[in-house]
Every structure is written in structure tokens, then in C-alpha cells.
Amino acid sequence: MKVLVVGGGGREHAIAWKLKQSPKVTHVYCAPGNAGTAEIATNVDIDPKNLGALAVWAAEHKIALTVVGPEAPLADGLADVFAEHGLKVFGPSKEAARLEYSKYFAKEVMLKAGVRTAEGACFTSAEEAKSYIKEKGAPIVVKADGLAAGKGVVVAETVEEALAAVDEMMVDQSMGDAGRTLVIEEKLQGKEASVMAIVDGETVLPMVVSQDYKRLLNDDAGPNTGGMGAVSPTSVLPDEKVAQMVEDIFIPVIRELWARGIRYTGFLYAGVMIDADGAVRVLEFNCRLGDPETQILMLRLQSDLFSALLAAVNGNLETVELKWTKDAAACVVASSRGYPKSVDDGKKIEGLFAPSERIVAFHAGTESGSEGEVVSKGGRILAVAALGSSVSAALDNAYANIKRISFDGMHYRTDIGRNN
Ligand code: AMP
Ligand code: GLY
């Protein structure tokens, strides 16, 4: 059977790599893909924004299953358009994806479902938002309701900072419509973990837990990024606790959506904060897998991903069991000079090595140059992901291999997993 992966980042390279291992998959296509997916799949030059063209292409090429990587096409309604064309797609409908693209909606669903989250309120008036901030005091968190490419959250340490964030998001509309509505909530303390699951509307099949390192520089300094590295498992939230997460978070949310007439099919990602007492609260939901967490989850996954996702689309997820290696996995992301502020494209990448089952350099912002070389194109360029008998062995493996790769302006953190 032929599959299509939508997206062109490291997460999509990892998904394509895993889908290709299925004995049921005859060919993998990626739209638009990158230089890494070009080595294992066929890249299709269609912009994921162009939902109609993508659906027509998938129908013409008799694609048995489409798997969507990033949130934007899902928020645009890709799953709905594909369904109208009679195509099978693994990813939530536009309505269900609201869990990610409206923080207000997610908050409301969590409160109704009894899921623990930060206490907060929602505002469409800057004046009311500001008096709430003055009443509550700092620290306090100001969030734009809509999708803001990772820039919609300000964790303010002072009241002034929080008030300035309201002005920027709501009055100056620095992120357009995304900041028309704000969620303002208490600052949670603790450590973060990423919990992801495959959902078919009723059944929730959890994946192992991972931890992502979001800051650009060592010791969690520098600006927030999409993620500079990840490890799995993590001492922050051991894999054995995942069943509890399903019961306390995923099932109540899926049921609450169901009560509103919304069936959630797709990956569901809960970003959670674990406090010193071990209490778990949800920071956010994403309607997709994490990047770079996917790169390590795909290394740890021993089962056939394609069969699991097809079963979910067919509503048979309860028949599927996922097997994970006991080995740990870690990845380290290499970014380009200037990231996350700007990009420095067109740098030739040297030292890329052939992948094995235990070490893969997953491409993110790469493309093929005119002479067959691989060149950078974007902020996060690649992630070297590796297995090991422990998290520290996996990290040693990832670091030993990222050292083989180089490009002008290459940056990576040297302390991923150190606090694990
Ligand atoms: P979000 O997009 O909601 O996950 O926010 C991005 C990041 O902001 C999270 O990964 C946290 O590091 C931080 N954050 C969000 N909400 C809170 C909160 N209520 N308390 C503390 N940190 C938060
Ligand atoms: N690595 C965090 C995310 O994908 O949202």
C-alpha cells in the first residue's frame, strides 16, 4: 500500500522512515519532504497549504493512508478535505484540532472534563485582561489563543512584563488574529514532559514518555525554540506512569469532545508539568506529534506504525498493541546560525552518514543542491537520534555521531539529557 506523509521537517522524516519499515507499505511519498525523505521516499512538490491539490494528487495516486505531521494543515481542515474525497487520513478534523489552535477551547474542555491544568481565565478585552493581571500579581502567564508558531506564550515574572504582553498581543496585534483572545493563567512550577498517544475517537493508545529541551543554549538559557534535543525515557515522568495519564487526561478529554459531537482521530500530544509532589497538570495540547520527540519515539517503537495508524483510521485501535524497546533513545538537534531569529540558508552539510536501526541523522531543514549535495534551508537543520542501553549511553551515541557532521554556522547544545 502507498502512504503519503504531509510535511517536510525532522518529525516527518522520522515518520516516513518508520512507515517504510512496514511490510505492508510499498511506497512512501512526502509532501513536500526534504533531502532526507528524498533518500527513502518520493518527494511531492505540493504545498501542504494547497489542500485541494494534495487531495486530488492522493486520489490519483491511490494513496491508502495519509499521515499529517504539522498542525497548520490540520487547522486548515486537511482531514476534512481528504474525507470529502473519500481518502483515509490519520489526523484530526479541523474542529478536533481546535484543542491545539485555540488555547481557550482547550482550557474550557479541560475544565469541563476535570483535567488538572493551570488556573486561569480568558479575555477578549485588554482592559479586563490587565485588571485581572493586577489583581493576581506576578509571576503570571499570558497566552495568545491562536497558533503563533511557538511565540504566543509569555511567562511573565513581573506585572509590567505581563501588561506589556497584553499590549503587544492584543493592542498591537503582533501575532494577528491569534492574539484577539488571550488566556491568562497561573505560572506552574516543576518539570515538563511530553506524553503522546494514537487516538481513534474512542481508544487511546499511549506512546512512551519523552522530554524535550526547548531553549537554544546549554543550561536552559537563550530563547525558546521548537526543541533542541530530546530523551526517552525520562526520570521526570517514568513510562510506567503513562497508563495513569491516559485515565486522567486523554480519556476525559476525548469523552468531553465526544459529548460535543467531535470525534478525535489522530495523534494527541499533552505537554505536562510535574510538580515537586508529583502532581501532573496539562500545559497544552497539540494535535500532532512533537518535533524532535518523534525522532526518538520512532527509534524506540518496535511495532508496525502503519498497521497501528490504519487500525485507528478504521476505528479498530483496540486490537493494536505497541511494543517499545527497553533501550533508551536520545537526539540532538543541529540548528543554523541565527536560529530562532533568522535563518542562514544554503550551507553545504558534510559528514552525513548512512542510517542504521540504532543511529539516524533525521533531516529537517535540508534540500538537495544542484550537484547532489545536501544544503541547509531553515532553522533546525537535522537531529542525530540514537539508541543506547541507558539515556546516557544513547546520548553518548548521539553526540559521537553528530560530531561527524558539519556545516557553516552549525550549533547544537552539548548538555541534552544532563539533568535527566
Ligand atoms: P504552550 O504553548 O502552552 O505549551 O507554552 C509553551 C511553553 O511555555 C511551555 O512548554 C512551558 O514551558 C511554558 N508555559 C506555558 N504555560 C505555562 C504555565 N502555566 N506555567 C509555566 N510555564 C508555562
Ligand atoms: N517539541 C515540542 C513540540 O513539538 O511542540
Coordinates of C-alpha atoms and ligand atoms in Angstrom, one line a residue:
M1 CA 0.0 0.0 0.0
K2 CA 1.1 3.6 -0.7
V3 CA 1.3 6.2 2.0
L4 CA 1.7 9.9 2.0
V5 CA 3.4 11.9 4.8
V6 CA 2.4 15.6 4.8
G7 CA 5.2 18.0 6.0
G8 CA 8.9 18.4 5.5
G9 CA 10.6 18.5 8.9
G10 CA 12.5 16.1 11.1
R11 CA 9.3 14.7 12.5
E12 CA 8.1 13.8 9.0
H13 CA 11.4 12.3 8.1
A14 CA 11.2 10.1 11.2
I15 CA 7.5 9.1 10.5
A16 CA 8.4 8.3 6.8
W17 CA 11.4 6.2 8.0
K18 CA 9.2 4.2 10.3
L19 CA 6.3 3.7 7.9
K20 CA 8.7 2.5 5.3
Q21 CA 9.7 -0.4 7.6
S22 CA 6.2 -1.8 7.4
P23 CA 5.9 -4.9 5.2
K24 CA 2.5 -3.6 4.1
V25 CA 3.9 -0.3 2.7
T26 CA 5.1 -0.5 -0.9
H27 CA 6.0 3.2 -1.3
V28 CA 6.2 6.3 0.8
Y29 CA 5.6 9.8 -0.6
C30 CA 6.3 13.1 1.3
A31 CA 4.8 16.5 0.5
P32 CA 6.9 18.5 0.4
G33 CA 9.6 16.4 2.3
N34 CA 13.3 17.4 2.5
A35 CA 16.6 16.0 1.3
G36 CA 16.4 13.2 3.9
T37 CA 13.0 12.0 2.9
A38 CA 14.2 12.1 -0.7
E39 CA 16.6 9.3 0.1
I40 CA 13.9 6.9 1.4
A41 CA 10.7 8.2 -0.3
T42 CA 9.5 10.2 -3.2
N43 CA 9.1 13.9 -2.5
V44 CA 5.9 15.5 -4.0
D45 CA 6.2 19.2 -4.8
I46 CA 2.8 20.3 -3.4
D47 CA 2.5 22.9 -0.7
P48 CA 0.6 21.4 2.3
K49 CA -1.5 24.7 2.3
N50 CA -2.9 23.6 -1.0
L51 CA -5.4 21.1 0.4
G52 CA -7.4 20.6 -2.8
A53 CA -4.4 19.9 -4.9
L54 CA -3.0 17.5 -2.3
A55 CA -6.3 15.6 -2.1
V56 CA -6.5 15.3 -5.9
W57 CA -2.9 14.1 -6.1
A58 CA -3.6 11.5 -3.3
A59 CA -6.7 10.2 -5.1
E60 CA -4.9 10.0 -8.4
H61 CA -2.0 8.1 -6.8
K62 CA -4.3 5.7 -4.9
I63 CA -2.8 6.6 -1.5
A64 CA -4.1 4.1 1.1
L65 CA -3.2 6.3 4.1
T66 CA -2.1 9.9 4.6
V67 CA -0.3 10.8 7.8
V68 CA -0.1 14.5 8.7
G69 CA 2.9 15.8 10.5
P70 CA 2.4 19.6 11.3
E71 CA -0.5 21.3 12.9
A72 CA -1.1 24.0 10.3
P73 CA -2.7 21.8 7.6
L74 CA -4.9 20.2 10.2
A75 CA -6.0 23.6 11.5
D76 CA -6.8 24.4 7.8
G77 CA -9.0 21.4 7.5
L78 CA -6.8 18.8 5.6
A79 CA -8.6 15.9 7.3
D80 CA -12.0 17.2 6.3
V81 CA -11.0 17.9 2.7
F82 CA -9.4 14.4 2.4
A83 CA -12.5 12.8 3.9
E84 CA -14.7 14.6 1.3
H85 CA -12.5 13.0 -1.4
G86 CA -13.1 9.5 0.2
L87 CA -9.4 9.4 1.3
K88 CA -8.1 7.8 4.5
V89 CA -6.2 10.3 6.6
F90 CA -4.7 10.0 10.1
G91 CA -5.1 13.4 11.7
P92 CA -7.9 15.2 13.5
S93 CA -10.6 17.2 11.7
K94 CA -10.5 21.0 11.8
E95 CA -13.0 21.0 14.7
A96 CA -11.0 18.5 16.7
A97 CA -7.7 20.2 16.0
R98 CA -9.1 23.2 17.9
L99 CA -7.6 21.6 21.0
E100 CA -4.2 22.9 19.7
Y101 CA -5.2 26.1 17.8
S102 CA -7.4 27.5 20.5
K103 CA -5.9 27.6 24.0
Y104 CA -9.3 29.0 25.2
F105 CA -11.1 26.0 23.8
A106 CA -8.5 23.6 25.3
K107 CA -8.9 25.2 28.6
E108 CA -12.7 25.0 28.5
V109 CA -12.6 21.3 27.5
M110 CA -10.1 20.5 30.3
L111 CA -12.1 22.3 32.9
K112 CA -15.3 20.5 31.8
A113 CA -13.6 17.2 31.7
G114 CA -12.0 17.6 35.1
V115 CA -8.4 17.5 33.8
R116 CA -5.9 19.3 36.0
T117 CA -4.4 22.4 34.4
A118 CA -3.2 25.9 35.4
E119 CA -5.9 28.1 36.9
G120 CA -6.8 30.9 34.6
A121 CA -9.3 33.0 32.7
C122 CA -10.0 34.1 29.1
F123 CA -10.2 37.7 27.8
T124 CA -11.3 39.5 24.7
S125 CA -10.8 42.9 26.3
A126 CA -7.3 44.3 27.0
E127 CA -8.7 46.3 29.9
E128 CA -10.2 43.4 31.6
A129 CA -7.1 41.3 31.0
K130 CA -5.0 44.0 32.6
S131 CA -7.1 44.3 35.7
Y132 CA -7.0 40.5 36.1
I133 CA -3.2 40.6 36.0
K134 CA -3.1 43.4 38.5
E135 CA -5.4 41.5 40.8
K136 CA -3.5 38.2 40.6
G137 CA 0.0 39.6 40.5
A138 CA 3.2 38.0 39.1
P139 CA 4.5 35.6 38.1
I140 CA 1.7 35.0 35.6
V141 CA 1.5 33.6 32.1
V142 CA -0.1 35.4 29.1
K143 CA -1.0 33.2 26.1
A144 CA -2.4 34.1 22.7
D145 CA -5.4 31.9 22.0
G146 CA -4.4 31.0 18.4
L147 CA -1.5 29.4 16.6
A148 CA 1.5 31.7 16.9
A149 CA 4.5 29.5 15.8
G150 CA 5.7 29.0 19.4
K151 CA 5.8 32.7 20.1
G152 CA 2.4 33.0 21.7
V153 CA 3.3 32.4 25.4
V154 CA 4.9 34.9 27.7
V155 CA 5.8 33.6 31.1
A156 CA 6.0 37.0 32.9
E157 CA 8.0 37.4 36.1
T158 CA 6.6 40.9 36.8
V159 CA 3.2 42.5 36.4
E160 CA 4.8 45.1 34.0
E161 CA 6.0 42.3 31.7
A162 CA 2.6 40.7 31.7
L163 CA 0.8 44.1 30.9
A164 CA 3.3 44.7 28.1
A165 CA 2.5 41.2 26.7
V166 CA -1.2 42.1 26.6
D167 CA -0.5 45.3 24.8
E168 CA 1.7 43.6 22.3
M169 CA -0.6 40.7 21.6
M170 CA -4.0 42.4 21.8
V171 CA -3.5 46.1 21.1
D172 CA -0.5 46.0 18.7
Q173 CA -1.8 42.6 17.3
S174 CA 1.8 41.4 17.0
M175 CA 0.6 37.9 16.0
G176 CA -2.6 38.9 14.1
D177 CA -5.8 37.2 14.9
A178 CA -4.1 34.7 17.2
G179 CA -3.9 37.4 19.9
R180 CA -7.5 38.6 19.7
T181 CA -8.3 36.4 22.6
L182 CA -5.9 35.8 25.5
V183 CA -5.7 33.1 28.1
I184 CA -4.1 34.3 31.3
E185 CA -3.1 31.7 33.9
E186 CA -1.0 30.9 36.9
K187 CA 2.6 30.0 36.4
L188 CA 3.1 26.3 37.1
Q189 CA 6.3 25.1 38.7
G190 CA 8.0 21.8 38.0
K191 CA 9.5 19.8 35.2
E192 CA 7.9 19.3 31.7
A193 CA 7.4 16.1 29.9
S194 CA 5.8 15.2 26.5
V195 CA 3.1 12.5 26.5
M196 CA 1.7 11.4 23.2
A197 CA -0.9 8.9 22.0
I198 CA -2.6 7.5 19.0
V199 CA -6.4 8.1 19.2
D200 CA -9.2 6.6 17.1
G201 CA -12.1 8.6 18.7
E202 CA -12.6 6.1 21.5
T203 CA -9.4 4.1 22.2
V204 CA -6.3 5.8 23.4
L205 CA -3.0 4.0 22.7
P206 CA -0.2 5.8 24.5
M207 CA 3.4 6.1 23.4
V208 CA 6.4 6.1 25.8
V209 CA 7.1 9.4 27.5
S210 CA 9.8 11.8 26.3
Q211 CA 11.4 15.1 27.5
D212 CA 12.2 17.9 25.1
Y213 CA 14.8 20.7 25.6
K214 CA 13.3 23.9 24.3
R215 CA 15.9 26.5 25.0
L216 CA 18.6 27.3 22.4
L217 CA 21.6 27.2 24.7
N218 CA 23.1 25.0 27.4
D219 CA 21.7 25.2 30.9
D220 CA 18.3 26.1 29.5
A221 CA 19.5 29.6 28.6
G222 CA 18.7 31.6 25.5
P223 CA 15.4 31.9 23.6
N224 CA 12.7 29.3 23.2
T225 CA 13.0 27.1 20.1
G226 CA 10.9 24.3 18.6
G227 CA 13.2 21.9 20.5
M228 CA 16.9 21.4 20.6
G229 CA 17.0 17.7 21.7
A230 CA 15.0 15.1 23.5
V231 CA 15.4 11.9 25.6
S232 CA 13.1 9.0 26.3
P233 CA 12.5 7.6 28.9
T234 CA 12.7 10.4 31.3
S235 CA 13.0 10.4 35.1
V236 CA 10.6 13.4 35.1
L237 CA 7.7 11.0 34.3
P238 CA 8.6 7.3 34.0
D239 CA 6.9 5.2 31.2
E240 CA 5.1 3.2 33.9
K241 CA 3.0 6.3 34.7
V242 CA 1.6 6.6 31.2
A243 CA -1.5 4.5 31.9
Q244 CA -2.4 7.0 34.6
M245 CA -2.0 9.8 32.1
V246 CA -4.4 8.0 29.8
E247 CA -7.0 7.7 32.5
D248 CA -6.6 11.2 34.0
I249 CA -6.0 13.2 30.8
F250 CA -6.6 11.6 27.5
I251 CA -9.8 9.6 28.1
P252 CA -11.7 12.5 29.9
V253 CA -10.7 14.9 27.1
I254 CA -11.7 12.5 24.3
R255 CA -15.1 11.9 26.0
E256 CA -15.7 15.6 26.5
L257 CA -15.1 16.2 22.8
W258 CA -17.4 13.2 22.0
A259 CA -20.1 14.8 24.2
R260 CA -19.8 17.9 21.9
G261 CA -20.2 15.8 18.8
I262 CA -16.4 15.8 17.9
R263 CA -14.6 12.6 17.2
Y264 CA -10.9 12.9 17.7
T265 CA -8.8 10.7 15.4
G266 CA -5.1 11.4 15.2
F267 CA -2.0 11.8 17.3
L268 CA -2.7 13.7 20.5
Y269 CA 0.2 15.3 22.5
A270 CA -0.2 16.6 26.1
G271 CA 2.6 18.9 27.3
V272 CA 2.5 18.4 31.0
M273 CA 4.2 19.9 34.1
I274 CA 5.0 17.7 37.1
D275 CA 5.5 19.5 40.4
A276 CA 7.6 18.5 43.3
D277 CA 4.8 16.5 44.8
G278 CA 4.4 14.5 41.6
A279 CA 1.1 16.2 40.6
V280 CA 0.7 16.4 36.8
R281 CA -1.0 19.3 35.1
V282 CA -1.6 19.9 31.4
L283 CA 0.2 23.0 29.9
E284 CA -1.1 22.5 26.4
F285 CA -2.4 20.0 23.8
N286 CA -1.0 19.6 20.3
C287 CA -3.0 17.8 17.6
R288 CA 0.2 16.2 16.2
L289 CA 3.4 14.5 17.4
G290 CA 6.3 16.6 18.9
D291 CA 9.4 17.6 17.0
P292 CA 12.1 16.4 17.9
E293 CA 10.4 13.9 20.2
T294 CA 9.1 11.9 17.3
Q295 CA 12.7 11.2 16.1
I296 CA 13.4 9.3 19.3
L297 CA 10.0 7.7 19.6
M298 CA 10.3 6.2 16.1
L299 CA 13.6 4.6 17.1
R300 CA 12.1 3.1 20.3
L301 CA 9.0 1.8 18.5
Q302 CA 9.3 -1.8 17.6
S303 CA 5.8 -2.3 16.2
D304 CA 4.5 -1.6 12.7
L305 CA 3.4 2.1 12.8
F306 CA 1.5 1.8 9.5
S307 CA -0.8 -1.0 10.9
A308 CA -1.5 0.9 14.0
L309 CA -2.4 4.1 12.2
L310 CA -4.6 2.2 9.7
A311 CA -6.4 0.5 12.5
A312 CA -7.0 3.8 14.1
V313 CA -8.4 5.3 10.9
N314 CA -10.7 2.2 10.6
G315 CA -11.8 2.5 14.2
N316 CA -10.1 -0.7 15.4
L317 CA -7.3 0.7 17.5
E318 CA -8.4 -1.6 20.5
T319 CA -6.9 -4.5 18.5
V320 CA -3.4 -2.9 18.5
E321 CA -0.6 -3.2 21.0
L322 CA 2.6 -1.2 20.6
K323 CA 5.9 -2.7 21.6
W324 CA 8.8 -0.5 22.6
T325 CA 12.5 -1.3 23.1
K326 CA 13.7 -1.1 26.7
D327 CA 16.7 0.7 25.3
A328 CA 16.7 4.5 25.7
A329 CA 16.8 7.0 22.9
A330 CA 18.2 10.5 22.6
C331 CA 18.5 13.1 19.9
V332 CA 20.5 16.3 19.5
V333 CA 19.3 19.0 17.1
A334 CA 21.7 21.0 14.9
S335 CA 20.5 24.4 14.0
S336 CA 21.7 27.1 11.7
R337 CA 23.4 30.4 12.6
G338 CA 20.8 33.0 13.7
Y339 CA 18.1 30.5 14.7
P340 CA 15.4 31.1 16.0
K341 CA 15.5 34.7 14.9
S342 CA 16.7 34.3 11.4
V343 CA 18.0 31.6 9.0
D344 CA 21.2 31.3 7.1
D345 CA 20.4 29.0 4.2
G346 CA 22.4 27.3 1.6
K347 CA 25.2 25.9 3.7
K348 CA 26.7 22.6 2.5
I349 CA 26.3 19.8 5.0
E350 CA 29.3 17.5 5.3
G351 CA 29.7 14.2 7.0
L352 CA 26.2 12.8 6.7
F353 CA 26.4 9.0 7.4
A354 CA 24.3 6.0 6.3
P355 CA 21.5 5.3 8.8
S356 CA 21.3 2.1 10.9
E357 CA 18.5 0.8 13.1
R358 CA 20.2 2.5 16.1
I359 CA 21.6 5.8 14.7
V360 CA 19.9 8.0 12.2
A361 CA 20.5 11.6 11.2
F362 CA 17.0 12.8 10.6
H363 CA 16.9 15.8 8.3
A364 CA 14.7 18.8 9.0
G365 CA 15.6 22.0 7.1
T366 CA 17.6 20.5 4.2
E367 CA 17.3 20.3 0.5
S368 CA 19.3 18.8 -2.4
G369 CA 21.7 21.2 -4.1
S370 CA 22.3 21.3 -7.8
E371 CA 25.2 18.9 -7.6
G372 CA 23.5 16.3 -5.5
E373 CA 24.9 17.7 -2.2
V374 CA 22.8 18.4 0.8
V375 CA 22.4 22.0 1.8
S376 CA 20.7 23.8 4.7
K377 CA 17.4 25.5 4.4
G378 CA 15.7 26.7 7.6
G379 CA 16.4 27.0 11.3
R380 CA 16.6 23.5 12.7
I381 CA 18.6 21.5 10.1
L382 CA 18.8 18.0 11.4
A383 CA 18.7 15.8 14.5
V384 CA 21.0 12.9 15.2
A385 CA 18.9 10.3 17.1
A386 CA 20.4 7.2 18.7
L387 CA 19.6 4.2 20.9
G388 CA 21.6 3.1 23.9
S389 CA 21.3 0.8 26.9
S390 CA 20.6 3.9 29.0
V391 CA 19.8 7.5 28.4
S392 CA 23.4 8.4 28.9
A393 CA 24.6 5.7 26.5
A394 CA 22.1 6.9 24.0
L395 CA 23.3 10.5 24.4
D396 CA 27.0 9.4 24.1
N397 CA 26.0 7.7 20.8
A398 CA 24.1 10.7 19.5
Y399 CA 26.9 13.1 20.4
A400 CA 29.6 10.8 19.0
N401 CA 27.8 10.8 15.7
I402 CA 26.7 14.5 15.5
K403 CA 30.4 15.3 15.6
R404 CA 30.8 13.6 12.3
I405 CA 28.5 16.2 10.7
S406 CA 29.4 19.8 10.0
F407 CA 28.2 22.9 8.2
D408 CA 29.0 26.6 8.4
G409 CA 27.3 28.1 11.4
M410 CA 26.2 24.7 12.9
H411 CA 25.1 25.0 16.5
Y412 CA 23.9 22.3 19.0
R413 CA 23.6 22.1 22.7
T414 CA 26.1 19.9 24.5
D415 CA 24.0 19.3 27.6
I416 CA 20.9 17.5 26.3
G417 CA 19.8 15.0 28.9
R418 CA 22.3 16.0 31.5
N419 CA 19.6 16.8 34.1
N420 CA 17.7 13.6 33.4
Ligands
AMP1 P1 2.4 26.1 25.5 O1 2.5 26.5 24.0 O2 1.2 26.5 26.2 O3 3.0 24.8 25.8 O4 3.6 27.0 26.2 C1 4.9 26.9 25.7 C2 5.8 26.8 26.9 O5 5.5 27.9 27.9 C3 5.6 25.5 27.7 O6 6.3 24.5 27.2 C4 6.1 26.0 29.1 O7 7.5 25.9 29.1 C5 5.7 27.4 29.2 N1 4.4 27.5 29.9 C6 3.1 27.5 29.3 N2 2.2 27.6 30.2 C7 2.8 27.7 31.4 C8 2.3 27.8 32.8 N3 1.1 27.9 33.1 N4 3.3 27.8 33.7 C9 4.6 27.8 33.5 N5 5.1 27.7 32.2 C10 4.2 27.6 31.2
GLY2 N1 8.9 19.8 20.8 C1 7.7 20.4 21.1 C2 6.7 20.4 20.1 O1 6.7 19.7 19.1 O2 5.6 21.1 20.3

